[in-house]
Amino acid sequence: MNVVAWYAVGIFAIAIILIISNVIDSAVASLLGVAAMVWAGVMTDVDAFGLVDWNVMAILVSVWIIASYFGRTGIPSWLSVQALRLSGGRPGLLVMILSALAGVISMFVDNVVVILMMAPVALPLARALKLPVTPLVLMIGFAANFMGSAMLLGDLPPQMLHSVSGAEFGDFFWQLGRPSSFPILIVTFVITLGAMYAYGFRQHRRQVVDIAGLGIETHIPNRLFATVVVIGFLATVLAMAFRQALDVKLGFIAMTGALSLVLILELLGDRVKAPDFEEILSELDWRAILFYIALFALVGGLEKVHLLDALAQYLHPVFTESYALGATLMYWATVPIVGIVEHDAYILTFLYTIRDLQAEGVPPWPLWWMMLWSGTLGSNLTVAGAPALF
């Protein structure tokens, strides 16, 4: 490697260490890393801007805006109350229902948003059923993180997969003549919830709960507002599913959906009593958005000096000798690493590496799926790997 390549490796490593250690904010650490790469000559400022996948950023921000309105409809609180009624006061069953609910929502909404949406309404339920709060919240976080990769919308890693490999909405259901991410994760999610129930939650005794005294919404305050938001959300998802027929970027579809929803709510005014758009914008996690922007530039810097291509050439003999062995080693080596290292950075790095392996004649698709699953599932090991759990 030349001197510039060593600069890139050193800067990337320092940035990741700062992100893991949380000495400074992760967004600041990653942006400083990008600035250092530019000043060190790894890439130009124009390169850094161009390396960011703004299509993915548009998806992320747009879906977050819609999800923020959804969180204000009262539907999450109403669903939690229905989960309590369905459980019949059995704490273990309630945990499983709330976890399943978090998993389903996270297929459409970023898992960080799901945690912030579900945890506040789960806390009074836990107290009412005399259930320890920590296991319940951890299960919600685990479920949201688990199912975030079932579809293209839910989390950043599947959107990064779309960016690198070109995977479309339908590919997450069925690809190359076989079941894909959605059916596989659904089956394993159900099995895992069953195991968790048998292991940790089944023994809790049934409780009698006064639902009216919980202090959370037991009904949807404004049905018109909720209806408009849900229809807007579903219309956006449907349009994204037909992206290829519409022949526009997913980010543009998501942004159109978000802006259309904002416009309709503004025109309806007091009839829906929607929060101000400025209030919705203030609730977005702009630090996370800046971190994701910097992440693309940081990993792009490694690609710029051909480090990921060199890594692909190094790994190539393993896959040519035994593809199954190479894939298995990659999967199980990833799981413990992303329990410590921020999983988005790791996944993006190796998605590019697998793309470079394709140039060496290694079939990429099984590896791309395995990297997506091992990277997201392995990040559940600790609170350091996934922002949702943190």
GROMACS .gro file of C-alpha atoms in nm:
model
  390
    1MET     CA    1   0.000   0.000   0.000
    2ASN     CA    2   0.114   0.355  -0.066
    3VAL     CA    3   0.128   0.633   0.193
    4VAL     CA    4  -0.217   0.770   0.107
    5ALA     CA    5  -0.371   0.425   0.153
    6TRP     CA    6  -0.211   0.399   0.498
    7TYR     CA    7  -0.355   0.742   0.580
    8ALA     CA    8  -0.699   0.613   0.481
    9VAL     CA    9  -0.666   0.302   0.698
   10GLY     CA   10  -0.539   0.500   0.997
   11ILE     CA   11  -0.808   0.768   0.976
   12PHE     CA   12  -1.084   0.510   0.928
   13ALA     CA   13  -0.959   0.305   1.225
   14ILE     CA   14  -0.936   0.610   1.453
   15ALA     CA   15  -1.286   0.722   1.352
   16ILE     CA   16  -1.430   0.376   1.428
   17ILE     CA   17  -1.252   0.364   1.766
   18LEU     CA   18  -1.394   0.706   1.857
   19ILE     CA   19  -1.741   0.592   1.751
   20ILE     CA   20  -1.717   0.270   1.956
   21SER     CA   21  -1.569   0.435   2.266
   22ASN     CA   22  -1.822   0.721   2.254
   23VAL     CA   23  -1.549   0.962   2.364
   24ILE     CA   24  -1.709   1.215   2.132
   25ASP     CA   25  -2.041   1.205   1.951
   26SER     CA   26  -2.046   0.947   1.669
   27ALA     CA   27  -2.159   1.206   1.413
   28VAL     CA   28  -1.872   1.438   1.508
   29ALA     CA   29  -1.620   1.152   1.499
   30SER     CA   30  -1.731   1.037   1.155
   31LEU     CA   31  -1.741   1.389   1.009
   32LEU     CA   32  -1.393   1.459   1.148
   33GLY     CA   33  -1.280   1.137   0.980
   34VAL     CA   34  -1.413   1.257   0.645
   35ALA     CA   35  -1.244   1.598   0.688
   36ALA     CA   36  -0.916   1.426   0.780
   37MET     CA   37  -0.934   1.206   0.469
   38VAL     CA   38  -0.987   1.512   0.250
   39TRP     CA   39  -0.695   1.703   0.405
   40ALA     CA   40  -0.473   1.392   0.384
   41GLY     CA   41  -0.538   1.364   0.011
   42VAL     CA   42  -0.734   1.039   0.026
   43MET     CA   43  -1.013   1.212  -0.166
   44THR     CA   44  -1.122   1.560  -0.261
   45ASP     CA   45  -1.409   1.747  -0.100
   46VAL     CA   46  -1.607   1.693  -0.422
   47ASP     CA   47  -1.533   1.319  -0.402
   48ALA     CA   48  -1.655   1.309  -0.041
   49PHE     CA   49  -1.984   1.470  -0.140
   50GLY     CA   50  -2.025   1.243  -0.443
   51LEU     CA   51  -1.956   0.923  -0.245
   52VAL     CA   52  -2.268   0.975  -0.033
   53ASP     CA   53  -2.573   0.790  -0.161
   54TRP     CA   54  -2.822   1.075  -0.141
   55ASN     CA   55  -3.097   0.844  -0.266
   56VAL     CA   56  -3.063   0.640   0.055
   57MET     CA   57  -3.054   0.958   0.263
   58ALA     CA   58  -3.377   1.076   0.096
   59ILE     CA   59  -3.544   0.742   0.181
   60LEU     CA   60  -3.427   0.765   0.541
   61VAL     CA   61  -3.537   1.123   0.608
   62SER     CA   62  -3.868   1.089   0.421
   63VAL     CA   63  -3.972   0.769   0.600
   64TRP     CA   64  -3.869   0.925   0.933
   65ILE     CA   65  -4.096   1.224   0.863
   66ILE     CA   66  -4.392   0.996   0.787
   67ALA     CA   67  -4.310   0.782   1.092
   68SER     CA   68  -4.301   1.092   1.314
   69TYR     CA   69  -4.655   1.177   1.210
   70PHE     CA   70  -4.754   0.813   1.263
   71GLY     CA   71  -4.617   0.825   1.617
   72ARG     CA   72  -4.840   1.128   1.689
   73THR     CA   73  -5.160   0.957   1.571
   74GLY     CA   74  -5.198   0.762   1.896
   75ILE     CA   75  -5.198   0.433   1.705
   76PRO     CA   76  -4.890   0.291   1.886
   77SER     CA   77  -5.053   0.356   2.227
   78TRP     CA   78  -5.385   0.213   2.106
   79LEU     CA   79  -5.209  -0.099   1.972
   80SER     CA   80  -5.029  -0.146   2.304
   81VAL     CA   81  -5.359  -0.133   2.493
   82GLN     CA   82  -5.506  -0.388   2.250
   83ALA     CA   83  -5.199  -0.606   2.313
   84LEU     CA   84  -5.269  -0.586   2.687
   85ARG     CA   85  -5.631  -0.688   2.634
   86LEU     CA   86  -5.528  -0.971   2.403
   87SER     CA   87  -5.276  -1.100   2.656
   88GLY     CA   88  -5.547  -1.131   2.922
   89GLY     CA   89  -5.311  -0.989   3.185
   90ARG     CA   90  -5.044  -1.254   3.123
   91PRO     CA   91  -4.710  -1.064   3.133
   92GLY     CA   92  -4.512  -1.314   2.925
   93LEU     CA   93  -4.769  -1.314   2.648
   94LEU     CA   94  -4.782  -0.933   2.651
   95VAL     CA   95  -4.403  -0.916   2.602
   96MET     CA   96  -4.429  -1.147   2.301
   97ILE     CA   97  -4.718  -0.950   2.148
   98LEU     CA   98  -4.538  -0.616   2.194
   99SER     CA   99  -4.217  -0.766   2.053
  100ALA     CA  100  -4.402  -0.901   1.751
  101LEU     CA  101  -4.569  -0.561   1.704
  102ALA     CA  102  -4.231  -0.384   1.719
  103GLY     CA  103  -4.093  -0.632   1.465
  104VAL     CA  104  -4.379  -0.572   1.222
  105ILE     CA  105  -4.357  -0.192   1.247
  106SER     CA  106  -3.976  -0.201   1.203
  107MET     CA  107  -4.023  -0.355   0.858
  108PHE     CA  108  -4.156  -0.015   0.749
  109VAL     CA  109  -4.002   0.227   1.001
  110ASP     CA  110  -3.640   0.267   1.113
  111ASN     CA  111  -3.580   0.060   1.426
  112VAL     CA  112  -3.453   0.358   1.626
  113VAL     CA  113  -3.787   0.531   1.566
  114VAL     CA  114  -3.972   0.211   1.662
  115ILE     CA  115  -3.793   0.201   1.999
  116LEU     CA  116  -3.873   0.567   2.069
  117MET     CA  117  -4.233   0.504   1.964
  118MET     CA  118  -4.297   0.179   2.152
  119ALA     CA  119  -4.088   0.199   2.470
  120PRO     CA  120  -4.275   0.493   2.635
  121VAL     CA  121  -4.611   0.316   2.606
  122ALA     CA  122  -4.461  -0.019   2.714
  123LEU     CA  123  -4.328   0.120   3.044
  124PRO     CA  124  -4.665   0.178   3.217
  125LEU     CA  125  -4.779  -0.165   3.096
  126ALA     CA  126  -4.473  -0.326   3.254
  127ARG     CA  127  -4.533  -0.149   3.585
  128ALA     CA  128  -4.902  -0.244   3.587
  129LEU     CA  129  -4.815  -0.613   3.532
  130LYS     CA  130  -4.528  -0.601   3.787
  131LEU     CA  131  -4.290  -0.695   3.507
  132PRO     CA  132  -3.922  -0.584   3.512
  133VAL     CA  133  -3.887  -0.295   3.271
  134THR     CA  134  -3.542  -0.376   3.131
  135PRO     CA  135  -3.623  -0.718   2.976
  136LEU     CA  136  -3.936  -0.577   2.814
  137VAL     CA  137  -3.758  -0.279   2.656
  138LEU     CA  138  -3.466  -0.500   2.547
  139MET     CA  139  -3.710  -0.738   2.379
  140ILE     CA  140  -3.874  -0.450   2.192
  141GLY     CA  141  -3.531  -0.329   2.079
  142PHE     CA  142  -3.422  -0.680   1.985
  143ALA     CA  143  -3.739  -0.739   1.784
  144ALA     CA  144  -3.712  -0.406   1.602
  145ASN     CA  145  -3.348  -0.472   1.517
  146PHE     CA  146  -3.425  -0.831   1.412
  147MET     CA  147  -3.696  -0.750   1.158
  148GLY     CA  148  -3.552  -0.424   1.024
  149SER     CA  149  -3.390  -0.614   0.735
  150ALA     CA  150  -3.699  -0.810   0.630
  151MET     CA  151  -3.795  -0.541   0.378
  152LEU     CA  152  -3.616  -0.262   0.198
  153LEU     CA  153  -3.775   0.020   0.399
  154GLY     CA  154  -3.715  -0.065   0.762
  155ASP     CA  155  -3.349  -0.003   0.841
  156LEU     CA  156  -3.037   0.149   0.687
  157PRO     CA  157  -2.856  -0.183   0.603
  158PRO     CA  158  -3.120  -0.305   0.352
  159GLN     CA  159  -3.119   0.041   0.197
  160MET     CA  160  -2.739   0.018   0.170
  161LEU     CA  161  -2.784  -0.323   0.006
  162HIS     CA  162  -3.016  -0.156  -0.247
  163SER     CA  163  -2.751   0.109  -0.306
  164VAL     CA  164  -2.461  -0.132  -0.361
  165SER     CA  165  -2.627  -0.433  -0.526
  166GLY     CA  166  -2.939  -0.285  -0.685
  167ALA     CA  167  -3.173  -0.510  -0.484
  168GLU     CA  168  -3.532  -0.403  -0.544
  169PHE     CA  169  -3.837  -0.409  -0.315
  170GLY     CA  170  -3.960  -0.743  -0.449
  171ASP     CA  171  -3.618  -0.907  -0.409
  172PHE     CA  172  -3.669  -0.905  -0.033
  173PHE     CA  173  -3.963  -1.143  -0.079
  174TRP     CA  174  -3.851  -1.371  -0.362
  175GLN     CA  175  -3.526  -1.372  -0.556
  176LEU     CA  176  -3.356  -1.606  -0.801
  177GLY     CA  177  -3.641  -1.856  -0.773
  178ARG     CA  178  -3.628  -1.895  -0.395
  179PRO     CA  179  -3.755  -1.730  -0.073
  180SER     CA  180  -3.561  -1.423   0.034
  181SER     CA  181  -3.522  -1.197   0.336
  182PHE     CA  182  -3.887  -1.146   0.435
  183PRO     CA  183  -4.001  -1.511   0.460
  184ILE     CA  184  -3.671  -1.631   0.609
  185LEU     CA  185  -3.665  -1.366   0.882
  186ILE     CA  186  -4.037  -1.408   0.957
  187VAL     CA  187  -3.991  -1.781   1.023
  188THR     CA  188  -3.678  -1.738   1.235
  189PHE     CA  189  -3.834  -1.445   1.422
  190VAL     CA  190  -4.136  -1.654   1.525
  191ILE     CA  191  -3.910  -1.940   1.636
  192THR     CA  192  -3.690  -1.702   1.835
  193LEU     CA  193  -3.986  -1.535   2.008
  194GLY     CA  194  -4.116  -1.879   2.103
  195ALA     CA  195  -3.780  -1.973   2.251
  196MET     CA  196  -3.756  -1.644   2.442
  197TYR     CA  197  -4.106  -1.693   2.583
  198ALA     CA  198  -4.028  -2.046   2.700
  199TYR     CA  199  -3.692  -1.941   2.845
  200GLY     CA  200  -3.760  -1.611   3.018
  201PHE     CA  201  -4.121  -1.491   3.026
  202ARG     CA  202  -4.359  -1.785   3.062
  203GLN     CA  203  -4.335  -1.811   3.442
  204HIS     CA  204  -4.476  -1.462   3.519
  205ARG     CA  205  -4.817  -1.480   3.685
  206ARG     CA  206  -5.135  -1.332   3.543
  207GLN     CA  207  -5.230  -0.987   3.673
  208VAL     CA  208  -5.554  -0.789   3.687
  209VAL     CA  209  -5.496  -0.446   3.532
  210ASP     CA  210  -5.707  -0.129   3.536
  211ILE     CA  211  -5.654  -0.011   3.178
  212ALA     CA  212  -5.812   0.328   3.246
  213GLY     CA  213  -5.553   0.396   3.516
  214LEU     CA  214  -5.248   0.330   3.299
  215GLY     CA  215  -5.206   0.693   3.197
  216ILE     CA  216  -5.175   0.623   2.822
  217GLU     CA  217  -5.411   0.676   2.528
  218THR     CA  218  -5.671   0.399   2.511
  219HIS     CA  219  -5.827   0.535   2.192
  220ILE     CA  220  -5.713   0.721   1.880
  221PRO     CA  221  -5.764   1.096   1.951
  222ASN     CA  222  -5.826   1.213   1.593
  223ARG     CA  223  -5.940   0.943   1.355
  224LEU     CA  224  -5.918   1.167   1.048
  225PHE     CA  225  -5.554   1.250   1.125
  226ALA     CA  226  -5.472   0.882   1.182
  227THR     CA  227  -5.651   0.777   0.864
  228VAL     CA  228  -5.471   1.033   0.646
  229VAL     CA  229  -5.130   0.935   0.787
  230VAL     CA  230  -5.188   0.560   0.748
  231ILE     CA  231  -5.318   0.599   0.391
  232GLY     CA  232  -5.022   0.823   0.307
  233PHE     CA  233  -4.781   0.571   0.454
  234LEU     CA  234  -4.935   0.275   0.271
  235ALA     CA  235  -4.949   0.468  -0.058
  236THR     CA  236  -4.579   0.552  -0.026
  237VAL     CA  237  -4.488   0.189   0.046
  238LEU     CA  238  -4.699   0.071  -0.250
  239ALA     CA  239  -4.535   0.322  -0.484
  240MET     CA  240  -4.189   0.213  -0.365
  241ALA     CA  241  -4.284  -0.149  -0.437
  242PHE     CA  242  -4.348  -0.050  -0.800
  243ARG     CA  243  -4.033   0.161  -0.835
  244GLN     CA  244  -3.917  -0.017  -1.149
  245ALA     CA  245  -4.248   0.046  -1.327
  246LEU     CA  246  -4.243   0.412  -1.220
  247ASP     CA  247  -3.876   0.436  -1.327
  248VAL     CA  248  -3.770   0.684  -1.060
  249LYS     CA  249  -3.544   0.654  -0.756
  250LEU     CA  250  -3.681   0.517  -0.428
  251GLY     CA  251  -3.565   0.832  -0.252
  252PHE     CA  252  -3.774   1.047  -0.486
  253ILE     CA  253  -4.081   0.829  -0.427
  254ALA     CA  254  -4.035   0.844  -0.048
  255MET     CA  255  -3.980   1.220  -0.058
  256THR     CA  256  -4.289   1.269  -0.275
  257GLY     CA  257  -4.491   1.063  -0.027
  258ALA     CA  258  -4.364   1.260   0.273
  259LEU     CA  259  -4.418   1.600   0.109
  260SER     CA  260  -4.765   1.501  -0.014
  261LEU     CA  261  -4.861   1.396   0.338
  262VAL     CA  262  -4.731   1.723   0.483
  263LEU     CA  263  -4.924   1.923   0.221
  264ILE     CA  264  -5.252   1.738   0.283
  265LEU     CA  265  -5.221   1.778   0.660
  266GLU     CA  266  -5.144   2.148   0.625
  267LEU     CA  267  -5.446   2.198   0.398
  268LEU     CA  268  -5.677   2.011   0.638
  269GLY     CA  269  -5.561   2.240   0.918
  270ASP     CA  270  -5.759   2.228   1.242
  271ARG     CA  271  -5.971   1.935   1.129
  272VAL     CA  272  -5.678   1.696   1.184
  273LYS     CA  273  -5.493   1.897   1.452
  274ALA     CA  274  -5.162   1.769   1.318
  275PRO     CA  275  -4.834   1.887   1.476
  276ASP     CA  276  -4.651   2.167   1.294
  277PHE     CA  277  -4.403   2.057   1.029
  278GLU     CA  278  -4.131   2.247   1.214
  279GLU     CA  279  -4.206   2.035   1.521
  280ILE     CA  280  -4.178   1.714   1.318
  281LEU     CA  281  -3.844   1.827   1.173
  282SER     CA  282  -3.712   1.907   1.520
  283GLU     CA  283  -3.787   1.549   1.629
  284LEU     CA  284  -3.573   1.393   1.356
  285ASP     CA  285  -3.241   1.252   1.475
  286TRP     CA  286  -3.018   1.482   1.272
  287ARG     CA  287  -2.706   1.348   1.445
  288ALA     CA  288  -2.784   1.002   1.306
  289ILE     CA  289  -2.844   1.147   0.960
  290LEU     CA  290  -2.508   1.327   0.968
  291PHE     CA  291  -2.344   1.006   1.087
  292TYR     CA  292  -2.490   0.806   0.797
  293ILE     CA  293  -2.383   1.073   0.547
  294ALA     CA  294  -2.027   1.067   0.684
  295LEU     CA  295  -2.030   0.686   0.689
  296PHE     CA  296  -2.078   0.666   0.311
  297ALA     CA  297  -1.790   0.909   0.261
  298LEU     CA  298  -1.560   0.725   0.506
  299VAL     CA  299  -1.613   0.384   0.347
  300GLY     CA  300  -1.600   0.548   0.005
  301GLY     CA  301  -1.254   0.679   0.098
  302LEU     CA  302  -1.134   0.320   0.147
  303GLU     CA  303  -1.284   0.230  -0.189
  304LYS     CA  304  -1.120   0.536  -0.347
  305VAL     CA  305  -0.767   0.412  -0.265
  306HIS     CA  306  -0.861   0.053  -0.370
  307LEU     CA  307  -0.830  -0.092  -0.020
  308LEU     CA  308  -1.158  -0.281  -0.047
  309ASP     CA  309  -1.048  -0.419  -0.383
  310ALA     CA  310  -0.726  -0.541  -0.217
  311LEU     CA  311  -0.931  -0.700   0.062
  312ALA     CA  312  -1.147  -0.876  -0.198
  313GLN     CA  313  -0.836  -1.014  -0.370
  314TYR     CA  314  -0.708  -1.136  -0.033
  315LEU     CA  315  -1.035  -1.317   0.042
  316HIS     CA  316  -1.078  -1.453  -0.310
  317PRO     CA  317  -0.880  -1.780  -0.260
  318VAL     CA  318  -1.100  -1.873   0.039
  319PHE     CA  319  -1.418  -1.857  -0.170
  320THR     CA  320  -1.271  -2.026  -0.476
  321GLU     CA  321  -1.145  -2.318  -0.267
  322SER     CA  322  -1.476  -2.366  -0.082
  323TYR     CA  323  -1.759  -2.121  -0.134
  324ALA     CA  324  -1.965  -2.270   0.152
  325LEU     CA  325  -1.672  -2.254   0.394
  326GLY     CA  326  -1.590  -1.896   0.296
  327ALA     CA  327  -1.952  -1.786   0.337
  328THR     CA  328  -1.981  -1.962   0.675
  329LEU     CA  329  -1.659  -1.805   0.806
  330MET     CA  330  -1.771  -1.461   0.688
  331TYR     CA  331  -2.110  -1.500   0.858
  332TRP     CA  332  -1.984  -1.619   1.197
  333ALA     CA  333  -1.684  -1.385   1.202
  334THR     CA  334  -1.922  -1.093   1.146
  335VAL     CA  335  -2.157  -1.179   1.435
  336PRO     CA  336  -1.917  -1.109   1.728
  337ILE     CA  337  -1.750  -0.814   1.551
  338VAL     CA  338  -2.073  -0.619   1.499
  339GLY     CA  339  -2.159  -0.675   1.865
  340ILE     CA  340  -1.880  -0.427   1.936
  341VAL     CA  341  -1.826  -0.232   1.612
  342GLU     CA  342  -2.106  -0.006   1.483
  343HIS     CA  343  -2.280  -0.246   1.246
  344ASP     CA  344  -2.376   0.001   0.973
  345ALA     CA  345  -2.009   0.087   0.905
  346TYR     CA  346  -1.908  -0.279   0.902
  347ILE     CA  347  -2.193  -0.387   0.673
  348LEU     CA  348  -2.133  -0.108   0.422
  349THR     CA  349  -1.760  -0.186   0.410
  350PHE     CA  350  -1.817  -0.552   0.332
  351LEU     CA  351  -2.103  -0.491   0.090
  352TYR     CA  352  -1.848  -0.302  -0.122
  353THR     CA  353  -1.592  -0.579  -0.066
  354ILE     CA  354  -1.839  -0.844  -0.187
  355ARG     CA  355  -1.908  -0.628  -0.492
  356ASP     CA  356  -1.535  -0.631  -0.565
  357LEU     CA  357  -1.529  -1.009  -0.513
  358GLN     CA  358  -1.788  -1.030  -0.791
  359ALA     CA  359  -1.528  -0.882  -1.027
  360GLU     CA  360  -1.301  -1.173  -0.926
  361GLY     CA  361  -1.566  -1.424  -1.034
  362VAL     CA  362  -1.725  -1.494  -0.692
  363PRO     CA  363  -2.110  -1.506  -0.699
  364PRO     CA  364  -2.218  -1.215  -0.476
  365TRP     CA  365  -2.580  -1.279  -0.391
  366PRO     CA  366  -2.563  -1.539  -0.116
  367LEU     CA  367  -2.282  -1.334   0.042
  368TRP     CA  368  -2.475  -1.006   0.025
  369TRP     CA  369  -2.772  -1.163   0.206
  370MET     CA  370  -2.549  -1.330   0.463
  371MET     CA  371  -2.369  -1.003   0.535
  372LEU     CA  372  -2.701  -0.823   0.577
  373TRP     CA  373  -2.839  -1.084   0.819
  374SER     CA  374  -2.523  -1.149   1.020
  375GLY     CA  375  -2.455  -0.776   1.049
  376THR     CA  376  -2.802  -0.686   1.177
  377LEU     CA  377  -2.865  -0.995   1.393
  378GLY     CA  378  -2.515  -0.994   1.543
  379SER     CA  379  -2.551  -0.631   1.649
  380ASN     CA  380  -2.799  -0.750   1.912
  381LEU     CA  381  -2.513  -0.895   2.118
  382THR     CA  382  -2.446  -0.566   2.300
  383VAL     CA  383  -2.580  -0.210   2.309
  384ALA     CA  384  -2.265  -0.093   2.127
  385GLY     CA  385  -2.340  -0.256   1.792
  386ALA     CA  386  -2.678  -0.107   1.703
  387PRO     CA  387  -2.798   0.251   1.761
  388ALA     CA  388  -3.150   0.117   1.825
  389LEU     CA  389  -3.041  -0.081   2.131
  390PHE     CA  390  -2.817   0.201   2.255
   0.00000   0.00000   0.00000
